[in-house]
Tab-separated table of C-alpha atoms and ligand atoms in Angstrom:
chain	number	residue	atom	x	y	z
A	1	MET	CA	-0.381	-21.471	24.994
A	2	LEU	CA	-1.136	-21.808	28.368
A	3	PHE	CA	1.723	-22.637	31.211
A	4	SER	CA	1.783	-26.739	31.818
A	5	ARG	CA	3.666	-26.848	34.782
A	6	LYS	CA	5.039	-30.420	33.215
A	7	ASP	CA	6.953	-27.851	30.549
A	8	ARG	CA	9.505	-27.455	32.655
A	9	LEU	CA	11.021	-28.719	35.922
A	10	GLY	CA	9.290	-26.957	39.113
A	11	ASP	CA	10.482	-24.260	41.222
A	12	LYS	CA	11.939	-24.416	44.233
A	13	TYR	CA	10.924	-22.914	47.408
A	14	ASP	CA	13.993	-20.190	47.226
A	15	THR	CA	13.308	-19.257	43.539
A	16	PRO	CA	12.878	-15.500	43.644
A	17	VAL	CA	9.627	-14.445	42.350
A	18	PHE	CA	10.744	-12.904	39.414
A	19	GLY	CA	12.338	-15.846	38.667
A	20	THR	CA	9.483	-18.086	38.823
A	21	ILE	CA	7.900	-20.373	35.655
A	22	GLU	CA	4.586	-18.341	36.345
A	23	SER	CA	6.477	-14.796	36.306
A	24	GLY	CA	8.024	-15.193	32.406
A	25	SER	CA	5.091	-17.250	31.105
A	26	GLU	CA	0.771	-16.909	29.933
A	27	VAL	CA	-1.251	-17.559	33.454
A	28	ALA	CA	-4.659	-18.597	33.016
A	29	LYS	CA	-7.082	-15.777	33.373
A	30	ASP	CA	-10.615	-17.324	32.260
A	31	VAL	CA	-10.404	-20.752	33.263
A	32	LEU	CA	-9.312	-22.677	36.174
A	33	GLY	CA	-5.276	-23.228	35.436
A	34	LYS	CA	-4.296	-27.174	35.681
A	35	ASP	CA	-2.165	-26.928	38.139
A	36	SER	CA	-1.564	-24.741	41.522
A	37	ILE	CA	1.012	-22.311	41.706
A	38	ALA	CA	2.533	-21.442	44.417
A	39	PRO	CA	0.751	-18.707	47.296
A	40	ASN	CA	3.818	-15.935	47.059
A	41	VAL	CA	3.614	-15.699	43.282
A	42	ALA	CA	0.057	-15.510	43.173
A	43	TYR	CA	-0.181	-12.609	45.752
A	44	GLN	CA	2.764	-11.160	43.326
A	45	LEU	CA	1.080	-11.487	40.174
A	46	ILE	CA	-2.841	-10.417	41.961
A	47	LYS	CA	-1.074	-7.365	43.350
A	48	ASP	CA	0.777	-6.225	40.332
A	49	GLU	CA	-2.388	-6.319	38.085
A	50	LEU	CA	-3.867	-4.189	40.601
A	51	MET	CA	-1.217	-1.612	40.718
A	52	ASN	CA	-2.536	0.465	38.240
A	53	GLU	CA	-5.566	0.778	39.271
A	54	GLY	CA	-5.038	4.386	40.762
A	55	ASN	CA	-4.356	5.186	44.408
A	56	ALA	CA	-7.294	5.176	46.494
A	57	ARG	CA	-6.458	7.864	48.874
A	58	LEU	CA	-6.198	9.947	46.006
A	59	ASN	CA	-9.806	9.135	44.296
A	60	LEU	CA	-11.808	12.158	45.622
A	61	CYS	CA	-14.810	10.424	43.825
A	62	THR	CA	-15.918	8.519	46.878
A	63	PHE	CA	-17.608	9.035	49.810
A	64	CYS	CA	-16.136	5.407	50.871
A	65	GLN	CA	-13.496	5.363	53.084
A	66	THR	CA	-9.942	4.687	51.928
A	67	TYR	CA	-8.083	4.674	55.626
A	68	MET	CA	-8.508	2.705	58.615
A	69	GLU	CA	-6.111	2.614	61.274
A	70	PRO	CA	-3.629	-0.258	61.827
A	71	GLU	CA	-5.189	-1.464	64.391
A	72	ALA	CA	-8.572	-1.907	63.102
A	73	THR	CA	-7.328	-3.478	59.876
A	74	LYS	CA	-5.755	-6.470	61.631
A	75	LEU	CA	-8.875	-6.850	64.282
A	76	MET	CA	-10.695	-7.332	60.672
A	77	ALA	CA	-8.355	-9.358	58.962
A	78	GLU	CA	-8.170	-11.529	62.541
A	79	THR	CA	-12.336	-11.520	61.997
A	80	LEU	CA	-12.909	-12.332	58.511
A	81	GLU	CA	-13.869	-15.909	59.286
A	82	LYS	CA	-17.173	-14.889	61.884
A	83	ASN	CA	-20.419	-15.411	59.621
A	84	ALA	CA	-22.846	-12.229	61.081
A	85	ILE	CA	-25.788	-13.967	60.696
A	86	ASP	CA	-24.547	-16.849	63.420
A	87	LYS	CA	-25.472	-14.938	66.220
A	88	SER	CA	-25.819	-18.453	68.477
A	89	GLU	CA	-22.326	-18.799	67.182
A	90	TYR	CA	-20.775	-15.866	67.633
A	91	PRO	CA	-23.047	-13.911	70.382
A	92	GLN	CA	-20.057	-11.489	71.743
A	93	THR	CA	-19.923	-9.679	67.885
A	94	THR	CA	-24.179	-9.713	68.054
A	95	GLU	CA	-23.619	-8.192	71.352
A	96	MET	CA	-21.026	-5.565	69.420
A	97	GLU	CA	-23.918	-5.411	66.601
A	98	ASN	CA	-26.407	-4.077	69.086
A	99	ARG	CA	-24.428	-1.797	70.499
A	100	CYS	CA	-23.627	-0.149	67.255
A	101	VAL	CA	-27.281	0.032	67.068
A	102	SER	CA	-27.704	1.294	70.289
A	103	MET	CA	-24.718	3.607	70.265
A	104	LEU	CA	-26.252	5.214	66.651
A	105	ALA	CA	-30.038	5.036	68.237
A	106	ASP	CA	-28.693	7.888	70.714
A	107	LEU	CA	-26.672	9.775	68.467
A	108	TRP	CA	-30.264	10.349	65.807
A	109	ASN	CA	-32.155	11.388	69.278
A	110	ALA	CA	-34.307	8.469	69.200
A	111	PRO	CA	-37.184	8.791	71.768
A	112	GLU	CA	-37.120	7.353	75.559
A	113	ASP	CA	-40.567	6.614	75.098
A	114	MET	CA	-40.412	4.191	72.132
A	115	LYS	CA	-38.619	0.661	71.799
A	116	TYR	CA	-36.203	1.506	68.441
A	117	ILE	CA	-34.981	-1.181	66.786
A	118	GLY	CA	-32.160	-1.726	63.664
A	119	THR	CA	-29.737	-3.371	62.082
A	120	SER	CA	-26.120	-3.471	60.240
A	121	THR	CA	-26.186	-4.388	56.385
A	122	VAL	CA	-24.245	-4.641	53.899
A	123	GLY	CA	-24.302	-0.587	52.789
A	124	SER	CA	-26.852	2.027	52.462
A	125	SER	CA	-28.744	0.051	49.395
A	126	GLU	CA	-29.660	-2.962	51.817
A	127	ALA	CA	-30.383	-0.330	54.441
A	128	CYS	CA	-32.630	1.794	52.324
A	129	MET	CA	-34.631	-1.371	50.795
A	130	LEU	CA	-35.131	-2.117	54.295
A	131	GLY	CA	-36.785	1.171	55.304
A	132	GLY	CA	-38.667	1.396	52.157
A	133	MET	CA	-39.762	-2.448	52.216
A	134	ALA	CA	-41.507	-1.588	55.791
A	135	MET	CA	-42.939	1.660	54.492
A	136	LYS	CA	-44.322	-0.087	51.754
A	137	PHE	CA	-45.361	-2.955	53.911
A	138	ARG	CA	-47.374	-0.835	57.036
A	139	TRP	CA	-49.013	1.538	54.421
A	140	ARG	CA	-50.526	-1.939	52.629
A	141	ASN	CA	-51.639	-2.916	56.366
A	142	ARG	CA	-52.802	0.846	57.305
A	143	ALA	CA	-54.633	1.447	53.973
A	144	LYS	CA	-56.600	-1.632	54.132
A	145	GLU	CA	-57.664	-0.759	57.569
A	146	ALA	CA	-58.649	2.439	56.272
A	147	GLY	CA	-60.633	1.102	53.520
A	148	ILE	CA	-58.409	1.578	50.473
A	149	ASP	CA	-58.466	-0.187	47.770
A	150	VAL	CA	-54.682	-1.306	47.515
A	151	ASN	CA	-55.499	-2.814	44.158
A	152	ALA	CA	-56.346	0.245	42.473
A	153	LYS	CA	-53.379	2.134	41.787
A	154	LYS	CA	-49.811	0.902	42.527
A	155	PRO	CA	-48.138	2.657	45.617
A	156	ASN	CA	-45.796	5.591	45.264
A	157	LEU	CA	-42.308	7.169	46.654
A	158	VAL	CA	-41.854	10.739	47.079
A	159	ILE	CA	-38.498	12.160	46.658
A	160	SER	CA	-36.195	14.453	45.160
A	161	SER	CA	-34.482	14.262	41.513
A	162	GLY	CA	-31.092	14.605	43.464
A	163	TYR	CA	-32.025	10.396	44.320
A	164	GLN	CA	-29.214	8.265	44.612
A	165	VAL	CA	-29.781	5.182	42.240
A	166	CYS	CA	-30.617	2.646	45.135
A	167	TRP	CA	-34.041	4.545	45.361
A	168	GLU	CA	-34.478	3.427	41.889
A	169	LYS	CA	-33.422	-0.118	42.584
A	170	PHE	CA	-35.999	0.057	45.483
A	171	CYS	CA	-38.827	1.076	43.218
A	172	VAL	CA	-37.980	-1.442	40.398
A	173	TYR	CA	-37.605	-4.663	42.422
A	174	TRP	CA	-40.689	-3.524	44.542
A	175	ASP	CA	-43.350	-2.126	41.590
A	176	ILE	CA	-43.663	1.441	43.648
A	177	GLU	CA	-44.069	4.326	41.386
A	178	MET	CA	-41.237	6.637	42.041
A	179	ARG	CA	-42.420	10.379	42.392
A	180	LEU	CA	-39.520	12.615	41.254
A	181	VAL	CA	-40.088	16.247	42.883
A	182	PRO	CA	-37.766	18.326	40.404
A	183	MET	CA	-34.798	20.177	41.354
A	184	ASP	CA	-34.147	23.200	39.534
A	185	GLU	CA	-31.013	26.059	39.832
A	186	GLU	CA	-33.187	27.619	42.617
A	187	HIS	CA	-33.937	24.372	44.454
A	188	MET	CA	-31.094	22.301	44.709
A	189	SER	CA	-32.175	20.339	47.215
A	190	LEU	CA	-35.886	18.840	47.701
A	191	ASP	CA	-38.501	21.394	47.225
A	192	VAL	CA	-41.158	21.769	50.083
A	193	ASP	CA	-43.390	23.539	48.424
A	194	LYS	CA	-43.936	21.190	45.654
A	195	VAL	CA	-43.789	17.884	47.586
A	196	LEU	CA	-47.916	17.564	48.266
A	197	ASP	CA	-48.327	17.904	44.670
A	198	TYR	CA	-46.644	14.476	44.587
A	199	VAL	CA	-48.380	13.116	47.882
A	200	ASP	CA	-51.754	11.064	47.889
A	201	ASP	CA	-53.376	8.168	49.586
A	202	TYR	CA	-51.366	5.914	47.929
A	203	THR	CA	-48.029	7.615	48.926
A	204	ILE	CA	-45.963	4.796	51.312
A	205	GLY	CA	-43.718	7.666	52.569
A	206	VAL	CA	-41.500	10.643	51.228
A	207	VAL	CA	-37.375	9.996	51.454
A	208	GLY	CA	-35.681	13.001	53.163
A	209	LEU	CA	-31.997	13.185	51.800
A	210	LEU	CA	-29.366	13.840	54.503
A	211	GLY	CA	-26.554	14.400	51.667
A	212	ILE	CA	-27.458	14.583	48.020
A	213	THR	CA	-24.956	12.325	46.485
A	214	TYR	CA	-24.518	15.302	43.439
A	215	THR	CA	-23.617	18.116	45.423
A	216	GLY	CA	-23.821	17.447	49.107
A	217	LYS	CA	-26.571	19.757	49.825
A	218	PHE	CA	-29.510	18.568	52.628
A	219	ASP	CA	-32.736	18.467	51.962
A	220	ASP	CA	-34.624	20.880	54.172
A	221	ILE	CA	-35.876	17.929	56.628
A	222	LYS	CA	-37.410	20.032	59.410
A	223	ALA	CA	-39.496	22.324	56.456
A	224	LEU	CA	-40.556	18.245	55.452
A	225	ASP	CA	-41.718	17.547	59.088
A	226	ALA	CA	-43.605	20.445	59.652
A	227	LEU	CA	-45.622	19.953	56.087
A	228	LEU	CA	-46.218	16.565	56.593
A	229	GLU	CA	-47.433	17.078	60.118
A	230	GLU	CA	-49.962	19.284	58.604
A	231	TYR	CA	-51.249	17.003	56.178
A	232	ASN	CA	-51.213	14.134	57.989
A	233	LYS	CA	-53.645	15.900	60.302
A	234	THR	CA	-56.548	15.583	57.915
A	235	ALA	CA	-55.294	12.835	55.908
A	236	LYS	CA	-56.874	9.303	55.496
A	237	ILE	CA	-53.233	7.727	55.479
A	238	SER	CA	-50.336	9.312	57.356
A	239	VAL	CA	-47.127	9.687	54.955
A	240	PRO	CA	-43.823	8.901	56.938
A	241	ILE	CA	-40.503	10.173	56.347
A	242	HIS	CA	-37.678	7.829	55.906
A	243	ILE	CA	-34.224	9.492	56.148
A	244	ASP	CA	-31.632	8.603	53.881
A	245	GLY	CA	-28.502	9.857	56.001
A	246	ALA	CA	-26.159	7.609	53.441
A	247	SER	CA	-23.240	10.280	53.928
A	248	GLY	CA	-24.595	12.645	56.506
A	249	GLY	CA	-26.479	10.409	59.286
A	250	MET	CA	-22.915	9.793	60.856
A	251	PHE	CA	-21.381	13.304	60.042
A	252	VAL	CA	-24.174	15.798	61.150
A	253	PRO	CA	-24.604	15.177	64.853
A	254	PHE	CA	-20.955	15.444	65.124
A	255	ILE	CA	-20.669	18.882	63.636
A	256	ASP	CA	-24.035	20.222	63.717
A	257	PRO	CA	-25.720	18.328	66.836
A	258	GLU	CA	-28.447	21.022	66.307
A	259	LEU	CA	-29.620	20.539	63.058
A	260	GLU	CA	-32.867	18.774	63.733
A	261	TRP	CA	-33.032	16.190	60.814
A	262	ASP	CA	-33.675	13.019	62.926
A	263	PHE	CA	-35.654	11.268	65.748
A	264	ARG	CA	-36.341	14.347	67.183
A	265	LEU	CA	-38.815	15.294	64.329
A	266	LYS	CA	-42.430	13.447	64.944
A	267	ASN	CA	-42.940	12.254	61.132
A	268	VAL	CA	-39.181	10.717	60.470
A	269	VAL	CA	-40.099	6.702	61.512
A	270	SER	CA	-36.540	5.273	59.779
A	271	ILE	CA	-32.875	6.245	59.004
A	272	SER	CA	-30.390	4.492	57.446
A	273	THR	CA	-26.557	5.581	56.814
A	274	SER	CA	-23.714	3.975	55.532
A	275	GLY	CA	-21.011	2.752	57.912
A	276	HIS	CA	-18.219	3.075	55.110
A	277	LYS	CA	-18.908	6.767	54.508
A	278	TYR	CA	-18.623	8.773	57.604
A	279	GLY	CA	-18.839	5.996	59.732
A	280	LEU	CA	-15.148	5.433	58.644
A	281	VAL	CA	-15.034	1.604	57.808
A	282	TYR	CA	-13.654	0.160	55.127
A	283	PRO	CA	-16.934	-0.513	52.350
A	284	GLY	CA	-19.436	-3.196	53.233
A	285	ILE	CA	-21.394	-1.533	55.992
A	286	GLY	CA	-24.809	0.039	56.774
A	287	TRP	CA	-27.032	0.524	59.098
A	288	VAL	CA	-30.889	1.191	59.709
A	289	ILE	CA	-32.853	2.019	62.410
A	290	TRP	CA	-36.583	2.489	63.047
A	291	LYS	CA	-37.636	5.021	65.647
A	292	ASP	CA	-40.176	2.267	67.541
A	293	GLU	CA	-41.159	-1.216	66.494
A	294	GLU	CA	-44.454	-0.660	65.371
A	295	TYR	CA	-42.701	1.033	61.936
A	296	LEU	CA	-41.117	-2.217	61.250
A	297	PRO	CA	-43.919	-4.301	59.913
A	298	LYS	CA	-43.676	-8.298	61.757
A	299	GLU	CA	-43.858	-9.446	58.203
A	300	LEU	CA	-40.100	-8.169	57.682
A	301	ILE	CA	-38.792	-10.239	60.707
A	302	PHE	CA	-37.081	-13.361	60.733
A	303	GLU	CA	-36.027	-14.834	63.955
A	304	VAL	CA	-32.408	-17.120	64.532
A	305	SER	CA	-31.074	-18.958	66.923
A	306	TYR	CA	-29.626	-16.741	69.575
A	307	LEU	CA	-28.033	-18.451	73.479
A	308	GLY	CA	-30.670	-20.768	73.317
A	309	GLY	CA	-33.270	-18.573	72.549
A	310	SER	CA	-34.238	-16.369	69.162
A	311	MET	CA	-33.683	-12.701	68.146
A	312	PRO	CA	-35.411	-10.895	65.515
A	313	THR	CA	-33.982	-10.541	62.419
A	314	MET	CA	-34.954	-8.212	59.034
A	315	ALA	CA	-31.766	-8.006	56.811
A	316	ILE	CA	-32.103	-9.214	53.024
A	317	ASN	CA	-28.975	-10.631	53.209
A	318	PHE	CA	-27.757	-14.011	54.870
A	319	SER	CA	-24.103	-14.729	55.184
A	320	ARG	CA	-21.375	-12.291	55.393
A	321	SER	CA	-18.574	-11.896	57.068
A	322	ALA	CA	-18.893	-9.602	60.726
A	323	SER	CA	-15.178	-7.859	60.264
A	324	GLN	CA	-17.055	-4.838	58.931
A	325	VAL	CA	-19.398	-4.740	62.222
A	326	ILE	CA	-16.033	-5.697	64.295
A	327	GLY	CA	-14.712	-2.138	62.746
A	328	GLN	CA	-17.673	-0.259	62.890
A	329	TYR	CA	-17.334	-1.184	66.632
A	330	TYR	CA	-13.546	-0.383	66.987
A	331	ASN	CA	-14.278	2.927	66.113
A	332	PHE	CA	-16.705	3.452	67.936
A	333	LEU	CA	-15.005	2.710	71.101
A	334	ARG	CA	-11.893	4.007	69.502
A	335	LEU	CA	-12.833	7.671	68.323
A	336	GLY	CA	-15.609	8.100	70.835
A	337	PHE	CA	-17.724	11.478	70.043
A	338	GLU	CA	-15.088	13.952	70.344
A	339	GLY	CA	-12.695	11.736	68.179
A	340	TYR	CA	-15.650	11.941	65.530
A	341	ARG	CA	-15.788	15.232	66.021
A	342	GLN	CA	-12.036	16.379	65.464
A	343	ILE	CA	-11.480	14.229	61.860
A	344	HIS	CA	-14.875	15.827	60.629
A	345	GLN	CA	-13.752	18.886	62.133
A	346	ARG	CA	-10.822	18.696	60.205
A	347	THR	CA	-12.312	17.143	56.988
A	348	LYS	CA	-14.317	20.069	56.605
A	349	ASP	CA	-12.272	22.675	57.261
A	350	VAL	CA	-9.785	21.136	53.969
A	351	ALA	CA	-13.292	21.608	52.183
A	352	MET	CA	-13.501	24.591	52.451
A	353	TYR	CA	-10.168	25.427	52.294
A	354	LEU	CA	-10.204	24.048	48.681
A	355	SER	CA	-13.385	25.558	48.337
A	356	ARG	CA	-11.928	29.184	48.865
A	357	GLU	CA	-8.723	28.414	46.859
A	358	ILE	CA	-11.146	27.156	43.811
A	359	GLU	CA	-12.933	29.995	43.837
A	360	ALA	CA	-10.402	32.444	43.872
A	361	THR	CA	-9.021	31.137	40.671
A	362	GLY	CA	-12.142	33.064	39.511
A	363	LEU	CA	-13.249	30.509	36.862
A	364	PHE	CA	-15.541	28.632	39.243
A	365	LYS	CA	-19.015	28.991	40.577
A	366	ILE	CA	-19.164	26.721	43.795
A	367	TYR	CA	-22.050	24.785	44.355
A	368	ASN	CA	-20.976	23.528	48.050
A	369	ASP	CA	-18.436	24.994	49.730
A	370	GLY	CA	-18.280	22.194	52.054
A	371	GLU	CA	-20.775	23.648	54.465
A	372	ASN	CA	-23.380	20.695	54.662
A	373	LEU	CA	-21.179	17.771	54.106
A	374	PRO	CA	-17.939	18.370	53.468
A	375	ILE	CA	-17.417	17.797	49.546
A	376	VAL	CA	-16.792	20.636	46.937
A	377	CYS	CA	-18.741	21.309	44.166
A	378	TYR	CA	-18.397	23.616	41.074
A	379	ARG	CA	-18.788	24.509	37.281
A	380	LEU	CA	-17.248	26.590	34.899
A	381	LYS	CA	-18.822	30.071	35.235
A	382	ASP	CA	-21.017	31.558	32.375
A	383	ASP	CA	-18.506	33.839	31.152
A	384	VAL	CA	-15.236	32.372	31.433
A	385	ASN	CA	-13.009	32.804	28.311
A	386	VAL	CA	-11.689	29.173	28.138
A	387	GLU	CA	-11.504	26.468	25.274
A	388	TRP	CA	-11.129	23.458	27.871
A	389	THR	CA	-13.795	21.693	29.789
A	390	LEU	CA	-14.550	19.849	33.111
A	391	TYR	CA	-13.786	16.581	31.824
A	392	ASP	CA	-10.484	17.901	30.181
A	393	LEU	CA	-9.754	19.201	33.730
A	394	ALA	CA	-10.687	15.981	35.460
A	395	ASP	CA	-8.307	14.254	32.499
A	396	ARG	CA	-5.200	16.906	33.748
A	397	LEU	CA	-5.987	15.910	37.412
A	398	ALA	CA	-5.680	12.276	36.396
A	399	MET	CA	-1.874	12.419	35.085
A	400	LYS	CA	-1.355	13.525	38.583
A	401	GLY	CA	-3.073	10.596	39.848
A	402	TRP	CA	-5.871	12.348	41.347
A	403	GLN	CA	-9.095	11.325	40.233
A	404	ILE	CA	-12.022	13.877	40.279
A	405	PRO	CA	-15.402	13.470	38.485
A	406	ALA	CA	-17.327	15.596	36.196
A	407	TYR	CA	-20.512	15.030	35.706
A	408	PRO	CA	-24.222	16.017	34.649
A	409	LEU	CA	-26.821	17.379	37.484
A	410	PRO	CA	-29.974	15.314	37.346
A	411	ILE	CA	-32.877	15.697	35.388
A	412	ASN	CA	-34.073	19.380	34.957
A	413	LEU	CA	-30.735	20.348	35.576
A	414	GLN	CA	-28.755	17.676	33.131
A	415	ASN	CA	-27.039	20.323	30.895
A	416	THR	CA	-25.332	21.471	33.715
A	417	ILE	CA	-21.969	19.868	34.161
A	418	ILE	CA	-20.127	19.739	37.331
A	419	GLN	CA	-17.339	18.477	39.072
A	420	ARG	CA	-16.755	17.172	42.658
A	421	ILE	CA	-14.535	16.272	45.502
A	422	VAL	CA	-15.366	14.642	48.165
A	423	CYS	CA	-13.215	15.277	51.122
A	424	ARG	CA	-12.251	12.291	53.890
A	425	ALA	CA	-10.647	11.819	56.629
A	426	ASP	CA	-7.493	10.766	55.478
A	427	LEU	CA	-6.935	13.976	52.758
A	428	SER	CA	-5.006	16.325	55.420
A	429	HIS	CA	-4.080	19.721	54.767
A	430	ASP	CA	-0.978	19.234	53.421
A	431	MET	CA	-2.290	16.917	50.831
A	432	ALA	CA	-4.896	19.174	50.193
A	433	GLU	CA	-2.229	22.451	49.594
A	434	LEU	CA	-0.548	19.665	46.868
A	435	PHE	CA	-3.740	19.290	45.085
A	436	ILE	CA	-3.924	22.816	44.531
A	437	ARG	CA	-0.977	23.105	43.514
A	438	ASP	CA	-1.737	20.169	40.849
A	439	LEU	CA	-4.923	21.887	40.061
A	440	LYS	CA	-3.378	25.790	39.223
A	441	MET	CA	-1.236	23.693	37.033
A	442	ALA	CA	-3.652	21.668	35.002
A	443	ILE	CA	-5.201	24.894	34.627
A	444	ASN	CA	-2.167	26.620	33.524
A	445	ASP	CA	-0.960	23.835	31.048
A	446	LEU	CA	-4.799	23.572	29.475
A	447	ASN	CA	-5.249	27.389	28.935
A	448	ASN	CA	-1.607	27.359	27.025
A	449	ALA	CA	-2.076	24.193	25.114
A	450	ASN	CA	-4.610	23.312	21.925
A	451	VAL	CA	-7.319	21.209	23.153
A	452	LEU	CA	-8.676	19.025	20.352
A	453	VAL	CA	-10.238	16.369	22.050
A	454	HIS	CA	-13.873	17.350	22.337
A	455	GLY	CA	-15.443	18.257	18.962
A	456	LYS	CA	-18.852	19.780	18.535
A	457	LYS	CA	-20.494	16.956	19.906
A	458	GLN	CA	-18.584	15.685	23.843
A	459	GLU	CA	-20.199	13.282	25.547
A	460	ASN	CA	-21.253	13.837	28.820
A	461	LYS	CA	-19.130	10.984	30.749
A	462	LYS	CA	-21.506	9.772	34.146
A	463	TYR	CA	-18.478	7.278	35.551
A	464	GLY	CA	-17.467	8.069	39.426
A	465	PHE	CA	-19.931	10.091	40.814
A	466	THR	CA	-22.947	7.871	42.585
A	467	HIS	CA	-21.140	6.652	45.644
B	501	PLP	C1	-23.833	6.516	48.460
B	501	PLP	C2	-24.776	6.954	49.132
B	501	PLP	C3	-26.482	5.387	48.834
B	501	PLP	C4	-25.429	4.015	48.467
B	501	PLP	O1	-24.947	3.585	49.588
B	501	PLP	P1	-23.825	1.900	49.718
B	501	PLP	O2	-23.401	2.238	51.259
B	501	PLP	O3	-23.107	3.016	48.343
B	501	PLP	O4	-24.891	1.394	49.306
B	501	PLP	C5	-27.435	5.656	49.098
B	501	PLP	N1	-28.010	6.911	49.220
B	501	PLP	C6	-26.979	8.316	49.475
B	501	PLP	C7	-27.874	9.601	49.243
B	501	PLP	C8	-25.918	7.908	49.075
B	501	PLP	O5	-25.157	8.983	49.279
């Protein structure tokens, strides 16, 4: 029976939390409780329920940030009430958002003779959705001009089979045919030689992945640009590139500024990224920028009032807290280029240390050693004589608190099970050493154990690798 305050005299302000009525009774869970409970007790109950979820810092499944400086956290907590869409009410917040867009446009080498335009979003999913919508609308407008029957066929989008699920959502929501260029053992990213097999007059654009979520590898975007440059010379309708830089967009500019993947390339018209991945902000922030206003059709722009006038917005969401934008601005102001570079370089060094140590066990074939994105990804070698699988290893590591997923690669490669470690800013070399110690212990335990859990038919679990 659910507790009701009438059953007993109420607690007093000095009743210890674990002496309160609520701490000793069943609390309402699926329907609202009848009475209110004290805030300190509610806090404790909730905090305690969440305690067993694992330590986010040891969750090496995710690219999303699990650490911010206390000053950033304080600032964000103090600005939770600001609504990011209220541009006139919070003009200085809006100014900070615009500064972030400008800094990113600079980081991504937006040409000086063009007028870039961009916005914050909730994450890369919303940002990719906007990039995709712009390509669809622009394609339709241009296809009509070129005399193409826009209703004869569904428009299509070309992307490698290593895509992140947000692109599937985009294609489903917007009724686009998703054309997948398959990956294979020789092509662990977009197979540029095959791209034109999938492109026609109904192609709204090609997506380049700067960081395949599965493996951390980069598509060869420079080669893709050169290919489309040739194609576009004679095409009825030119095909643009959107870069999904969810993870790489805020990593590569600091670590490998010479790599050409951004607005330096002629056919790259828009770029999206997740501020909450290597932008080092807690989840809830993404960015998308178009190289020039030309690439964002007017139909997608809505005006909101701003300082007595109006300003363009193009987000899908309306109200949300501005605190993530402010957190991003804090990081930009606080870290500067050199701060980001130091953090990312250290993160990469840790990834490469991990991959060396993992390779040295002799058991694993390394797919990504941290050379592209700072993630380490590997599978068991074909000829190793062990009875356990990567799923067993993941379970063993979980006993020590480390969350590291094992999962199958995408279509064509789905029989390959890999394990992926995402290194982030808050994984220090010292922690990485502890991890290697735990990994060796786990391998040793498994080698000496009777592994019974998986019979002939083990299901390929998939959780945890998609972000
Ligand atoms: C993580 C990721 C996304 C989705 O990003 P969110 O910010 O979580 O919405 C999209 N594309 C790629 C390549 C990703 O790695």
